[in-house]
Amino acid sequence: MAMGRWRGERQGTLFIETEKLARSEGRTFYSVLSEILSGNGFDRFCEEKVAAEKVFDEELGRPSIPPGVYFRMLLVGYFEGVASERGIAWRCADSLSLREFLGYELTETTPDHSTLSGLRRKLGLPLHRAVFDWVLDVAAREGILKGRRVAVDSTMLQANASMKTIVRRCDGVSYRKYLEKLAKAEGIENPTNQDLQRLDRNRPDKKVSNRIWKSKTDKDARIAKMKNGSTRMAYKAEHAVDVDSGVTVAAEVHGADQGDPATMVITASQADEAVMRVGISGGMTEVVADRGYHADEVIEKLQTMGLRTSIAEKKQKRNWKAVAQRVGQEKMLRLRQAFRRNHRRVRSAAGRALQKLRAEYPERSFAHVCNTGGFRRVFVRGKRNVAKRLQIHVAAANLGIVLRKLFGVGT
């Protein structure tokens, strides 16, 4: 075989017939995905939901892109591992397979990233939750989602804000100005950057607390320690995953400074409501979590909701007399009874089997959504905007599970 040679600069063809355009077969994944979306009326569902919310004016202004195209582009963000809206727009404009998936011809311009940002601001969080529930409904109708036993776990998402932009809550002074003030107190009149770094590194009472500091660019982000040990501005994403199918039935965003027991009941309630909305009678029956969620009040509230709990216990002794002095004798008896029910469940064979599933499915959802899905760092600001993006990102992960179960495609 002879080596091909570069033919240099040449003038392109002025006109060419569409049938003569050279193109590869493309990725069959998006063809199958489009079939399942169109077959279940996804685009019509999105348009009806947006029309019911009366987001747009019916007579004035230029028509926007179809709502189904907006949500399809966000689904592409998960499948292509692109988190930013700018990156999603570039990827869709560059790929022939994605153009076909979005329903755009070669002569048409795909939506710009500013269009995605504008629609995200216009479309509320309930609309994004409705799309998430639509995917759950598809999984339930196909017999994939069981929704009875659910595992809850959380992870950190790096916010679109830098630690360099934090300011004091009391007076709005930046961190650098604060260090300069400390340097002057130490007798350094004109401190250099090296002096400030040395002072900051060596001072014994170095603390950066959410009670004292906040982000100047994202008021909802909180200072937190990430998985790799670094300190960043972050949000906490909490998933409730059906351990019988791997489908995530709830994906909530909380403040990164909120502990797991403080958010457990909220996420479990959202998961139970989502399961019942898709037609699973009775809703959830059991909740499983790791020892970070173990708290007497949390266990008692979950059992009051009619859920069996299998929450791993912390290594500590219970002093029920001290609890009675703190909350009263009557409430102490309720907490002790709930604690003992959970204790028996965790130590049973069924509870140990559930703990094994808990160690597998939520962690797998984080690996898909955050690592391969590219959502470990968010590129929008504000808790509601992060929640909107997370809802569709996790919905795309659930669609991937449906495709694998039905057609064996999509890894």
CSV table of C-alpha atoms in Angstrom, one decimal:
chain,number,residue,atom,x,y,z
A,1,MET,CA,0.0,0.0,0.0
A,2,ALA,CA,1.4,3.4,-1.0
A,3,MET,CA,1.5,6.3,1.4
A,4,GLY,CA,-1.1,9.0,0.7
A,5,ARG,CA,0.2,12.6,0.4
A,6,TRP,CA,-1.3,15.9,1.4
A,7,ARG,CA,-2.6,17.7,-1.7
A,8,GLY,CA,-2.1,21.1,-0.3
A,9,GLU,CA,-4.6,24.0,-0.3
A,10,ARG,CA,-7.4,23.7,-2.8
A,11,GLN,CA,-10.7,25.5,-3.4
A,12,GLY,CA,-13.8,23.8,-1.9
A,13,THR,CA,-16.8,22.7,-3.8
A,14,LEU,CA,-19.4,25.5,-4.1
A,15,PHE,CA,-22.5,23.2,-4.1
A,16,ILE,CA,-22.9,19.6,-3.2
A,17,GLU,CA,-25.9,17.3,-3.1
A,18,THR,CA,-27.0,16.1,0.3
A,19,GLU,CA,-27.1,12.5,-0.8
A,20,LYS,CA,-23.4,12.7,-1.8
A,21,LEU,CA,-22.2,13.8,1.6
A,22,ALA,CA,-19.8,11.2,3.0
A,23,ARG,CA,-20.7,10.2,6.6
A,24,SER,CA,-20.1,7.3,8.8
A,25,GLU,CA,-22.8,5.1,10.3
A,26,GLY,CA,-22.6,7.1,13.5
A,27,ARG,CA,-23.3,5.9,17.0
A,28,THR,CA,-26.3,3.5,17.2
A,29,PHE,CA,-26.7,4.4,20.9
A,30,TYR,CA,-28.3,7.8,20.1
A,31,SER,CA,-30.6,6.2,17.5
A,32,VAL,CA,-31.9,3.7,20.1
A,33,LEU,CA,-32.1,6.5,22.7
A,34,SER,CA,-34.1,8.6,20.3
A,35,GLU,CA,-36.5,5.7,19.6
A,36,ILE,CA,-37.3,5.2,23.3
A,37,LEU,CA,-37.8,8.9,23.9
A,38,SER,CA,-40.0,9.5,20.8
A,39,GLY,CA,-41.8,6.2,21.4
A,40,ASN,CA,-42.9,7.3,24.8
A,41,GLY,CA,-43.8,10.9,23.7
A,42,PHE,CA,-40.9,12.7,25.4
A,43,ASP,CA,-41.0,15.9,23.3
A,44,ARG,CA,-44.7,16.2,23.4
A,45,PHE,CA,-44.6,15.7,27.2
A,46,CYS,CA,-42.1,18.5,27.6
A,47,GLU,CA,-44.1,20.9,25.4
A,48,GLU,CA,-47.3,20.2,27.3
A,49,LYS,CA,-45.6,20.8,30.7
A,50,VAL,CA,-44.0,24.0,29.6
A,51,ALA,CA,-47.2,25.2,28.0
A,52,ALA,CA,-49.1,24.4,31.3
A,53,GLU,CA,-46.6,26.5,33.3
A,54,LYS,CA,-47.1,29.5,30.9
A,55,VAL,CA,-43.4,30.3,30.8
A,56,PHE,CA,-43.6,31.9,27.3
A,57,ASP,CA,-45.9,34.4,25.7
A,58,GLU,CA,-48.2,32.9,23.1
A,59,GLU,CA,-48.1,35.9,20.7
A,60,LEU,CA,-45.1,38.1,21.3
A,61,GLY,CA,-41.5,37.4,20.6
A,62,ARG,CA,-39.5,35.0,18.5
A,63,PRO,CA,-40.3,31.3,19.2
A,64,SER,CA,-37.7,29.5,21.4
A,65,ILE,CA,-36.1,26.2,20.7
A,66,PRO,CA,-38.5,23.3,21.5
A,67,PRO,CA,-38.3,22.3,25.2
A,68,GLY,CA,-37.6,18.7,24.2
A,69,VAL,CA,-34.4,19.9,22.4
A,70,TYR,CA,-33.2,21.7,25.6
A,71,PHE,CA,-33.7,18.6,27.7
A,72,ARG,CA,-32.1,16.4,25.0
A,73,MET,CA,-29.0,18.5,25.0
A,74,LEU,CA,-28.7,18.2,28.8
A,75,LEU,CA,-29.0,14.4,28.4
A,76,VAL,CA,-26.2,14.6,26.0
A,77,GLY,CA,-24.1,16.3,28.7
A,78,TYR,CA,-24.2,13.1,30.8
A,79,PHE,CA,-23.7,10.7,27.9
A,80,GLU,CA,-20.7,12.7,26.6
A,81,GLY,CA,-19.3,13.4,30.0
A,82,VAL,CA,-19.6,17.2,29.5
A,83,ALA,CA,-20.8,19.3,32.5
A,84,SER,CA,-20.7,22.8,31.1
A,85,GLU,CA,-23.5,24.2,28.9
A,86,ARG,CA,-20.9,25.8,26.6
A,87,GLY,CA,-19.2,22.4,26.1
A,88,ILE,CA,-22.6,20.7,25.4
A,89,ALA,CA,-23.4,23.3,22.8
A,90,TRP,CA,-20.0,22.8,21.1
A,91,ARG,CA,-20.3,19.0,21.2
A,92,CYS,CA,-23.8,19.1,19.6
A,93,ALA,CA,-22.7,21.5,16.9
A,94,ASP,CA,-19.7,19.3,16.0
A,95,SER,CA,-21.3,15.8,15.9
A,96,LEU,CA,-23.5,14.6,13.0
A,97,SER,CA,-25.0,11.9,15.3
A,98,LEU,CA,-26.0,14.4,17.9
A,99,ARG,CA,-27.5,16.7,15.2
A,100,GLU,CA,-29.7,13.8,14.1
A,101,PHE,CA,-30.6,13.1,17.8
A,102,LEU,CA,-31.7,16.7,18.3
A,103,GLY,CA,-33.6,16.8,15.0
A,104,TYR,CA,-31.4,19.4,13.2
A,105,GLU,CA,-30.5,19.3,9.6
A,106,LEU,CA,-27.0,20.0,8.3
A,107,THR,CA,-28.1,23.5,7.1
A,108,GLU,CA,-29.5,24.4,10.5
A,109,THR,CA,-27.6,26.0,13.4
A,110,THR,CA,-27.7,24.1,16.7
A,111,PRO,CA,-28.6,26.1,19.8
A,112,ASP,CA,-26.0,28.2,21.4
A,113,HIS,CA,-24.9,27.9,25.0
A,114,SER,CA,-26.6,31.2,25.8
A,115,THR,CA,-29.9,29.7,24.7
A,116,LEU,CA,-29.4,26.8,27.1
A,117,SER,CA,-28.6,29.2,30.0
A,118,GLY,CA,-31.6,31.4,29.2
A,119,LEU,CA,-34.0,28.4,29.1
A,120,ARG,CA,-32.5,27.0,32.4
A,121,ARG,CA,-33.4,30.3,34.1
A,122,LYS,CA,-36.9,30.4,32.6
A,123,LEU,CA,-37.8,26.8,33.3
A,124,GLY,CA,-38.3,26.2,37.0
A,125,LEU,CA,-37.1,23.3,39.1
A,126,PRO,CA,-40.6,21.6,39.1
A,127,LEU,CA,-40.3,21.2,35.3
A,128,HIS,CA,-36.9,19.6,35.6
A,129,ARG,CA,-38.3,17.3,38.3
A,130,ALA,CA,-41.2,16.4,36.0
A,131,VAL,CA,-38.7,15.2,33.4
A,132,PHE,CA,-36.9,13.2,36.1
A,133,ASP,CA,-40.2,11.6,37.1
A,134,TRP,CA,-41.0,10.9,33.4
A,135,VAL,CA,-37.9,8.7,33.2
A,136,LEU,CA,-38.9,7.0,36.4
A,137,ASP,CA,-42.3,6.3,34.9
A,138,VAL,CA,-40.7,4.7,31.8
A,139,ALA,CA,-38.5,2.5,34.1
A,140,ALA,CA,-41.6,1.5,36.1
A,141,ARG,CA,-43.7,0.7,33.0
A,142,GLU,CA,-40.9,-1.5,31.6
A,143,GLY,CA,-40.8,-3.4,34.9
A,144,ILE,CA,-37.3,-2.3,35.8
A,145,LEU,CA,-38.0,0.0,38.8
A,146,LYS,CA,-39.1,-1.8,41.9
A,147,GLY,CA,-38.9,1.1,44.4
A,148,ARG,CA,-39.4,-0.8,47.6
A,149,ARG,CA,-35.9,-1.0,49.1
A,150,VAL,CA,-33.9,2.3,48.8
A,151,ALA,CA,-30.3,3.1,49.8
A,152,VAL,CA,-29.3,6.7,50.6
A,153,ASP,CA,-25.8,8.2,50.3
A,154,SER,CA,-24.2,11.5,49.6
A,155,THR,CA,-21.1,13.0,47.9
A,156,MET,CA,-19.6,16.5,47.4
A,157,LEU,CA,-19.8,18.5,44.2
A,158,GLN,CA,-17.3,21.3,43.6
A,159,ALA,CA,-19.1,24.6,43.2
A,160,ASN,CA,-18.4,27.2,40.5
A,161,ALA,CA,-16.7,29.4,43.0
A,162,SER,CA,-13.1,29.8,44.2
A,163,MET,CA,-11.8,29.9,47.7
A,164,LYS,CA,-10.0,33.1,46.7
A,165,THR,CA,-13.3,35.0,46.5
A,166,ILE,CA,-14.5,34.3,50.0
A,167,VAL,CA,-15.3,37.3,52.2
A,168,ARG,CA,-16.2,37.8,55.9
A,169,ARG,CA,-19.9,37.7,56.5
A,170,CYS,CA,-19.7,40.5,59.1
A,171,ASP,CA,-18.0,43.2,57.1
A,172,GLY,CA,-17.3,41.8,53.5
A,173,VAL,CA,-13.5,42.0,53.9
A,174,SER,CA,-11.7,39.6,51.5
A,175,TYR,CA,-9.3,36.9,52.8
A,176,ARG,CA,-6.3,38.9,51.5
A,177,LYS,CA,-7.3,42.0,53.3
A,178,TYR,CA,-7.8,39.9,56.5
A,179,LEU,CA,-4.3,38.6,56.2
A,180,GLU,CA,-2.9,42.1,55.7
A,181,LYS,CA,-4.6,43.2,58.9
A,182,LEU,CA,-3.0,40.3,60.8
A,183,ALA,CA,0.4,41.1,59.2
A,184,LYS,CA,0.2,44.7,60.4
A,185,ALA,CA,-0.7,43.5,63.9
A,186,GLU,CA,2.5,41.4,63.7
A,187,GLY,CA,4.5,44.5,62.8
A,188,ILE,CA,4.8,43.9,59.0
A,189,GLU,CA,3.9,47.3,57.5
A,190,ASN,CA,4.0,46.4,53.7
A,191,PRO,CA,3.6,42.6,53.5
A,192,THR,CA,4.5,40.9,50.3
A,193,ASN,CA,2.7,37.8,48.9
A,194,GLN,CA,5.4,35.6,50.4
A,195,ASP,CA,4.9,37.3,53.8
A,196,LEU,CA,1.2,36.7,53.7
A,197,GLN,CA,1.6,33.1,52.6
A,198,ARG,CA,4.1,32.4,55.4
A,199,LEU,CA,1.9,34.1,58.0
A,200,ASP,CA,-1.2,32.2,56.8
A,201,ARG,CA,0.7,28.9,56.8
A,202,ASN,CA,2.2,29.2,60.3
A,203,ARG,CA,-0.5,30.8,62.4
A,204,PRO,CA,-1.9,28.4,64.9
A,205,ASP,CA,-5.6,29.3,64.9
A,206,LYS,CA,-6.1,29.0,61.1
A,207,LYS,CA,-9.7,28.3,60.5
A,208,VAL,CA,-12.1,28.9,57.6
A,209,SER,CA,-15.6,28.5,59.0
A,210,ASN,CA,-18.9,28.8,57.1
A,211,ARG,CA,-20.2,30.8,60.1
A,212,ILE,CA,-17.6,33.5,59.4
A,213,TRP,CA,-16.8,33.3,55.7
A,214,LYS,CA,-19.0,33.1,52.5
A,215,SER,CA,-18.5,33.1,48.8
A,216,LYS,CA,-18.7,36.4,47.0
A,217,THR,CA,-19.8,34.8,43.7
A,218,ASP,CA,-22.1,32.0,44.9
A,219,LYS,CA,-24.0,32.7,48.1
A,220,ASP,CA,-25.4,29.1,48.3
A,221,ALA,CA,-22.0,27.3,48.1
A,222,ARG,CA,-20.3,26.2,51.3
A,223,ILE,CA,-16.8,25.5,52.4
A,224,ALA,CA,-16.2,21.7,52.6
A,225,LYS,CA,-13.6,19.1,52.4
A,226,MET,CA,-13.6,17.1,49.1
A,227,LYS,CA,-13.0,13.4,48.5
A,228,ASN,CA,-9.3,14.1,47.7
A,229,GLY,CA,-8.8,16.0,51.0
A,230,SER,CA,-8.7,19.5,49.5
A,231,THR,CA,-10.9,22.3,50.8
A,232,ARG,CA,-13.2,23.9,48.2
A,233,MET,CA,-16.5,25.7,47.9
A,234,ALA,CA,-19.0,22.8,47.4
A,235,TYR,CA,-22.6,21.5,47.4
A,236,LYS,CA,-23.8,18.1,48.8
A,237,ALA,CA,-25.6,15.8,46.4
A,238,GLU,CA,-27.7,13.1,48.0
A,239,HIS,CA,-29.0,10.1,46.0
A,240,ALA,CA,-31.7,7.6,46.9
A,241,VAL,CA,-31.1,4.5,44.8
A,242,ASP,CA,-33.4,1.5,44.3
A,243,VAL,CA,-31.2,-1.4,45.3
A,244,ASP,CA,-33.2,-3.9,43.2
A,245,SER,CA,-32.6,-2.1,39.9
A,246,GLY,CA,-29.9,0.5,40.4
A,247,VAL,CA,-32.3,3.3,39.4
A,248,THR,CA,-32.0,6.5,41.3
A,249,VAL,CA,-35.4,7.6,42.6
A,250,ALA,CA,-34.3,10.9,44.2
A,251,ALA,CA,-31.4,13.3,43.7
A,252,GLU,CA,-31.3,16.2,46.0
A,253,VAL,CA,-28.9,19.1,46.5
A,254,HIS,CA,-28.1,20.3,50.0
A,255,GLY,CA,-25.7,22.7,51.6
A,256,ALA,CA,-22.2,21.2,51.9
A,257,ASP,CA,-22.1,22.1,55.6
A,258,GLN,CA,-25.2,20.1,56.5
A,259,GLY,CA,-24.6,16.8,58.1
A,260,ASP,CA,-26.1,13.5,56.7
A,261,PRO,CA,-28.6,13.1,59.5
A,262,ALA,CA,-30.0,16.6,58.8
A,263,THR,CA,-30.8,15.8,55.2
A,264,MET,CA,-31.7,12.1,55.4
A,265,VAL,CA,-35.5,12.6,56.0
A,266,ILE,CA,-35.8,15.2,53.2
A,267,THR,CA,-34.3,12.9,50.6
A,268,ALA,CA,-36.2,9.9,51.8
A,269,SER,CA,-39.5,11.8,51.7
A,270,GLN,CA,-38.7,12.9,48.1
A,271,ALA,CA,-37.9,9.4,47.1
A,272,ASP,CA,-41.1,8.0,48.6
A,273,GLU,CA,-43.2,10.6,46.8
A,274,ALA,CA,-41.4,9.9,43.5
A,275,VAL,CA,-42.0,6.2,43.8
A,276,MET,CA,-45.7,6.6,44.5
A,277,ARG,CA,-46.1,9.1,41.7
A,278,VAL,CA,-45.0,6.5,39.1
A,279,GLY,CA,-47.7,4.1,40.3
A,280,ILE,CA,-45.8,1.8,42.8
A,281,SER,CA,-48.5,1.2,45.4
A,282,GLY,CA,-47.5,1.6,48.9
A,283,GLY,CA,-44.3,3.4,48.0
A,284,MET,CA,-41.0,2.5,49.7
A,285,THR,CA,-40.9,0.0,52.5
A,286,GLU,CA,-37.2,0.0,53.6
A,287,VAL,CA,-34.3,2.5,53.8
A,288,VAL,CA,-30.7,1.5,54.2
A,289,ALA,CA,-27.7,3.8,54.8
A,290,ASP,CA,-24.2,3.9,56.3
A,291,ARG,CA,-23.3,4.8,59.9
A,292,GLY,CA,-22.9,8.5,59.0
A,293,TYR,CA,-26.7,8.7,58.9
A,294,HIS,CA,-27.2,7.0,62.3
A,295,ALA,CA,-29.1,9.3,64.7
A,296,ASP,CA,-31.9,8.4,67.0
A,297,GLU,CA,-34.2,11.2,65.8
A,298,VAL,CA,-33.7,10.3,62.2
A,299,ILE,CA,-34.4,6.6,62.8
A,300,GLU,CA,-37.6,7.5,64.7
A,301,LYS,CA,-38.8,9.9,62.0
A,302,LEU,CA,-38.2,7.3,59.2
A,303,GLN,CA,-40.1,4.6,61.1
A,304,THR,CA,-42.9,7.1,61.8
A,305,MET,CA,-43.2,7.4,58.0
A,306,GLY,CA,-43.8,3.6,57.8
A,307,LEU,CA,-40.3,2.7,56.7
A,308,ARG,CA,-38.1,-0.1,58.0
A,309,THR,CA,-34.6,1.2,58.7
A,310,SER,CA,-31.3,-0.6,58.2
A,311,ILE,CA,-28.8,2.1,59.2
A,312,ALA,CA,-25.4,0.9,60.3
A,313,GLU,CA,-24.7,1.7,63.9
A,314,LYS,CA,-21.9,3.9,65.3
A,315,LYS,CA,-19.5,2.4,67.8
A,316,GLN,CA,-20.8,4.1,70.9
A,317,LYS,CA,-22.8,3.3,74.1
A,318,ARG,CA,-26.3,4.6,74.7
A,319,ASN,CA,-27.0,6.5,78.0
A,320,TRP,CA,-30.8,6.5,77.9
A,321,LYS,CA,-31.0,8.3,81.3
A,322,ALA,CA,-29.1,11.2,79.9
A,323,VAL,CA,-31.4,11.2,76.8
A,324,ALA,CA,-34.4,11.2,79.0
A,325,GLN,CA,-33.1,14.3,80.8
A,326,ARG,CA,-32.5,16.0,77.5
A,327,VAL,CA,-35.7,15.2,75.6
A,328,GLY,CA,-38.1,13.9,78.2
A,329,GLN,CA,-39.1,10.4,79.3
A,330,GLU,CA,-41.9,9.9,76.7
A,331,LYS,CA,-39.7,10.8,73.7
A,332,MET,CA,-36.8,8.8,75.1
A,333,LEU,CA,-39.0,5.7,75.1
A,334,ARG,CA,-39.9,6.3,71.4
A,335,LEU,CA,-36.3,6.8,70.4
A,336,ARG,CA,-35.2,3.7,72.3
A,337,GLN,CA,-37.9,1.6,70.7
A,338,ALA,CA,-36.9,2.9,67.2
A,339,PHE,CA,-33.2,2.3,68.0
A,340,ARG,CA,-33.8,-1.3,69.0
A,341,ARG,CA,-35.9,-2.0,65.9
A,342,ASN,CA,-33.1,-0.7,63.7
A,343,HIS,CA,-30.5,-2.7,65.8
A,344,ARG,CA,-32.4,-5.9,65.2
A,345,ARG,CA,-32.7,-5.2,61.5
A,346,VAL,CA,-29.1,-4.4,61.0
A,347,ARG,CA,-27.9,-7.6,62.7
A,348,SER,CA,-30.3,-9.8,60.8
A,349,ALA,CA,-29.4,-11.7,57.6
A,350,ALA,CA,-31.6,-9.5,55.5
A,351,GLY,CA,-30.0,-6.4,57.0
A,352,ARG,CA,-26.5,-7.6,56.3
A,353,ALA,CA,-27.5,-8.4,52.7
A,354,LEU,CA,-28.9,-4.9,52.3
A,355,GLN,CA,-25.7,-3.3,53.6
A,356,LYS,CA,-23.8,-5.1,50.9
A,357,LEU,CA,-26.2,-3.7,48.3
A,358,ARG,CA,-25.9,-0.2,49.9
A,359,ALA,CA,-22.1,-0.4,49.4
A,360,GLU,CA,-22.6,-1.1,45.7
A,361,TYR,CA,-25.5,0.9,44.2
A,362,PRO,CA,-25.2,4.4,45.5
A,363,GLU,CA,-21.4,4.4,45.0
A,364,ARG,CA,-22.0,3.2,41.4
A,365,SER,CA,-24.5,6.1,40.8
A,366,PHE,CA,-21.9,8.6,42.0
A,367,ALA,CA,-19.3,7.0,39.7
A,368,HIS,CA,-21.5,7.3,36.7
A,369,VAL,CA,-22.9,10.8,37.4
A,370,CYS,CA,-19.9,12.5,38.9
A,371,ASN,CA,-16.9,10.8,37.4
A,372,THR,CA,-17.7,9.4,33.9
A,373,GLY,CA,-20.7,11.8,33.6
A,374,GLY,CA,-18.4,14.8,34.3
A,375,PHE,CA,-20.6,16.3,37.1
A,376,ARG,CA,-18.0,16.3,39.9
A,377,ARG,CA,-17.7,20.0,39.4
A,378,VAL,CA,-20.7,22.1,38.5
A,379,PHE,CA,-20.5,25.1,36.1
A,380,VAL,CA,-23.7,26.9,37.3
A,381,ARG,CA,-24.2,29.0,40.4
A,382,GLY,CA,-27.0,28.8,43.0
A,383,LYS,CA,-28.6,25.9,44.7
A,384,ARG,CA,-31.7,25.8,42.4
A,385,ASN,CA,-29.5,25.9,39.2
A,386,VAL,CA,-27.4,23.0,40.5
A,387,ALA,CA,-30.5,21.1,41.4
A,388,LYS,CA,-31.9,21.6,37.9
A,389,ARG,CA,-28.8,20.3,36.3
A,390,LEU,CA,-28.5,17.4,38.7
A,391,GLN,CA,-32.1,16.3,38.1
A,392,ILE,CA,-31.5,15.9,34.3
A,393,HIS,CA,-28.0,14.4,34.7
A,394,VAL,CA,-29.4,11.7,37.0
A,395,ALA,CA,-32.4,11.2,34.7
A,396,ALA,CA,-29.9,10.5,31.9
A,397,ALA,CA,-28.1,7.9,34.1
A,398,ASN,CA,-31.5,6.2,34.7
A,399,LEU,CA,-32.1,6.2,30.9
A,400,GLY,CA,-28.8,4.4,30.5
A,401,ILE,CA,-30.0,1.7,32.9
A,402,VAL,CA,-33.3,1.4,30.9
A,403,LEU,CA,-31.4,1.1,27.6
A,404,ARG,CA,-29.1,-1.6,29.0
A,405,LYS,CA,-32.0,-3.6,30.4
A,406,LEU,CA,-34.1,-3.4,27.2
A,407,PHE,CA,-31.6,-3.3,24.4
A,408,GLY,CA,-28.2,-4.2,25.9
A,409,VAL,CA,-26.6,-1.0,24.7
A,410,GLY,CA,-25.1,1.9,26.7
A,411,THR,CA,-22.3,1.2,29.2
